[in-house]
Short mmCIF file of C-alpha atoms in Angstrom, two decimals:
data_model
loop_
_atom_site.label_atom_id
_atom_site.label_comp_id
_atom_site.label_asym_id
_atom_site.label_seq_id
_atom_site.Cartn_x
_atom_site.Cartn_y
_atom_site.Cartn_z
CA MET A 1 150.72 63.50 178.89
CA LYS A 2 149.52 62.19 175.85
CA SER A 3 145.52 62.81 175.09
CA VAL A 4 142.71 60.17 174.79
CA VAL A 5 143.20 60.39 170.58
CA HIS A 6 146.69 59.66 171.21
CA GLU A 7 146.53 56.48 173.61
CA ILE A 8 143.59 54.88 171.83
CA LEU A 9 142.41 55.87 168.72
CA LEU A 10 145.79 56.39 166.54
CA PRO A 11 147.20 52.79 167.61
CA ILE A 12 144.16 51.60 165.29
CA MET A 13 143.01 54.11 162.91
CA ASP A 14 145.04 56.07 160.37
CA SER A 15 144.22 58.66 157.89
CA THR A 16 142.74 56.05 155.38
CA HIS A 17 140.33 54.84 158.27
CA ILE A 18 139.33 58.37 159.36
CA HIS A 19 138.69 59.52 156.12
CA LEU A 20 136.57 56.48 154.98
CA LEU A 21 134.84 56.85 158.87
CA ILE A 22 134.17 60.60 158.47
CA THR A 23 133.19 61.29 154.34
CA HIS A 24 129.65 60.07 155.15
CA LEU A 25 129.42 62.84 157.67
CA PRO A 26 129.22 65.59 155.07
CA ILE A 27 126.90 63.33 152.05
CA PHE A 28 124.15 62.63 154.72
CA GLY A 29 124.29 65.64 156.76
CA SER A 30 123.85 67.95 154.49
CA LEU A 31 120.66 65.69 152.90
CA MET A 32 119.14 65.37 156.56
CA GLY A 33 120.07 69.11 157.21
CA ALA A 34 118.30 69.81 153.80
CA ILE A 35 115.37 67.72 154.67
CA VAL A 36 114.80 68.99 158.52
CA LEU A 37 115.06 72.71 157.19
CA THR A 38 112.15 72.11 154.84
CA HIS A 39 109.91 70.48 157.42
CA ALA A 40 111.14 73.64 159.32
CA LEU A 41 110.21 75.92 156.43
CA TRP A 42 106.90 74.08 155.92
CA THR A 43 105.75 74.06 159.87
CA LYS A 44 107.49 77.81 160.28
CA SER A 45 109.33 76.16 163.07
CA ASN A 46 112.32 78.24 164.20
CA ASP A 47 113.35 75.62 166.58
CA THR A 48 113.62 72.96 163.71
CA LYS A 49 115.75 75.86 161.61
CA VAL A 50 118.12 75.96 164.17
CA ALA A 51 118.52 72.21 164.51
CA ALA A 52 118.91 72.03 160.81
CA TYR A 53 121.61 74.74 160.88
CA ILE A 54 123.55 72.68 163.62
CA LEU A 55 123.45 69.94 161.27
CA PHE A 56 125.06 71.28 158.28
CA ILE A 57 127.67 73.11 160.62
CA LEU A 58 128.44 69.88 161.80
CA SER A 59 128.86 68.79 158.01
CA SER A 60 130.75 71.39 157.29
CA ILE A 61 133.28 70.64 159.98
CA GLY A 62 133.10 66.95 158.95
CA ALA A 63 133.82 67.95 155.17
CA GLY A 64 137.11 69.94 156.52
CA VAL A 65 138.25 66.36 158.44
CA ALA A 66 137.42 64.45 155.40
CA TYR A 67 139.67 66.76 153.53
CA TYR A 68 142.12 66.96 155.44
CA THR A 69 142.93 63.56 155.77
CA GLY A 70 142.16 62.48 152.17
CA GLU A 71 146.00 63.18 151.45
CA GLY A 72 146.98 60.29 154.08
CA ALA A 73 144.72 58.26 153.00
CA GLU A 74 145.58 58.51 149.20
CA GLU A 75 148.83 57.27 150.35
CA GLY A 76 147.46 54.84 152.17
CA VAL A 77 145.81 53.53 148.83
CA GLU A 78 147.86 54.27 145.83
CA ASN A 79 149.77 51.47 145.97
CA ILE A 80 146.62 48.78 146.27
CA GLN A 81 146.76 46.48 142.95
CA GLY A 82 143.88 47.54 141.28
CA VAL A 83 143.95 51.03 142.20
CA VAL A 84 144.05 53.68 139.68
CA GLU A 85 145.88 57.08 139.87
CA ALA A 86 143.63 58.89 137.43
CA THR A 87 140.30 57.59 139.75
CA ILE A 88 142.00 59.41 142.49
CA GLN A 89 143.08 62.38 141.03
CA GLN A 90 139.31 62.73 139.69
CA HIS A 91 137.67 62.06 143.32
CA GLU A 92 140.79 64.47 144.78
CA SER A 93 139.80 67.15 142.38
CA PHE A 94 136.52 67.39 142.77
CA ALA A 95 136.78 67.16 146.47
CA LEU A 96 138.16 70.69 146.65
CA PHE A 97 134.81 71.93 144.92
CA ALA A 98 132.69 69.99 147.57
CA LEU A 99 134.94 71.11 150.16
CA LEU A 100 134.47 74.71 148.93
CA SER A 101 130.54 74.52 148.88
CA LEU A 102 130.23 72.88 152.53
CA ILE A 103 132.35 75.57 154.04
CA LEU A 104 129.97 78.07 152.48
CA LEU A 105 127.32 76.12 153.78
CA GLY A 106 128.77 76.15 157.24
CA ILE A 107 129.19 79.93 156.94
CA VAL A 108 125.61 80.83 155.20
CA ALA A 109 124.31 78.26 158.10
CA LEU A 110 126.09 80.19 160.99
CA PHE A 111 124.27 83.14 159.58
CA GLY A 112 121.04 81.53 159.62
CA LEU A 113 121.24 80.19 162.96
CA ILE A 114 122.47 83.99 164.31
CA LEU A 115 119.47 85.37 162.44
CA THR A 116 116.83 82.95 163.65
CA VAL A 117 118.32 83.27 167.40
CA THR A 118 117.87 86.72 167.27
CA LYS A 119 114.85 86.47 165.53
CA SER A 120 115.81 88.95 162.81
CA PRO A 121 113.28 89.60 159.65
CA PHE A 122 115.34 87.96 157.27
CA THR A 123 115.10 84.36 158.75
CA LEU A 124 112.81 83.68 155.93
CA THR A 125 115.02 84.77 153.32
CA MET A 126 118.24 83.24 154.81
CA ALA A 127 116.50 79.92 155.51
CA ILE A 128 115.78 79.59 151.24
CA ILE A 129 119.45 80.63 150.78
CA VAL A 130 120.98 77.94 153.10
CA LEU A 131 118.25 75.33 151.41
CA ILE A 132 119.39 76.06 147.87
CA VAL A 133 123.15 76.13 149.29
CA ALA A 134 122.67 72.70 151.20
CA LEU A 135 120.92 71.17 148.21
CA ILE A 136 123.87 72.20 145.80
CA SER A 137 126.67 71.09 148.24
CA PHE A 138 124.57 67.54 148.62
CA GLY A 139 124.76 67.12 145.21
CA LEU A 140 129.05 68.00 145.17
CA VAL A 141 129.75 65.81 147.83
CA ALA A 142 127.41 63.08 146.77
CA LYS A 143 129.52 63.22 143.43
CA THR A 144 132.66 63.42 145.64
CA GLY A 145 131.82 60.17 147.21
CA TYR A 146 130.92 58.32 144.25
CA TYR A 147 133.74 59.36 142.66
CA GLY A 148 135.72 58.15 146.25
CA GLY A 149 134.31 54.90 145.63
CA GLN A 150 135.54 54.15 142.53
CA ILE A 151 139.06 54.32 143.94
CA ARG A 152 138.21 50.64 145.47
CA HIS A 153 135.04 49.25 144.24
CA THR A 154 135.71 48.60 140.49
CA GLU A 155 132.24 47.90 139.83
CA LEU A 156 131.20 51.00 140.14
CA ASN A 157 133.55 51.98 136.87
CA THR A 158 131.91 49.23 134.91
CA GLY A 159 128.80 49.47 135.29
CA THR A 160 128.29 45.88 136.78
CA THR A 161 128.93 43.94 139.31
CA PRO A 162 131.45 40.89 139.67
CA ALA A 163 128.23 38.42 140.01
CA ALA A 164 126.90 39.83 136.61
CA GLU A 165 130.12 39.71 135.40
CA ASN A 166 130.45 35.85 136.32
CA THR A 167 127.28 34.79 134.96
CA GLU A 168 126.94 32.22 132.05
CA HIS A 169 124.45 33.07 129.06
CA ASP A 170 122.87 29.95 127.76
CA THR A 171 122.32 30.39 123.63
CA ASP A 172 120.21 27.95 122.26
#
């Protein structure tokens, strides 16, 4: 018996679709988690820390899925006119750093979750460590997303938009 994923999603979604869909989770999840954790530290709320840690763990899982589907996404776009192999390689290389940082974030968030739930005296220290790792991870995964966007959005490569390129200038 086939699963729901095989019956419903696979006929309409390939690795490229899944990659493009899931890549936003680690970007926004790490940012939102950092905001939620900052609020938790400000208000001294353990329940809010738990919510932030869950966001980080989900972001970490999302990063793993995004990285895993990246090769299939590459195969789906590498022969499209205008796609430059060097841009794909830059994205792919940076994605490894983002993945490693988000795996680390997931691990420290899991420890933070355990320490918070068990009411450890190290809860505050771990929360600060998790926040620092989250901010670094967000920077890395956001830059990875930027490089990924350059693969198909050529206007990001030149610093101009298509509309700006077509504008005529009047020289009196």
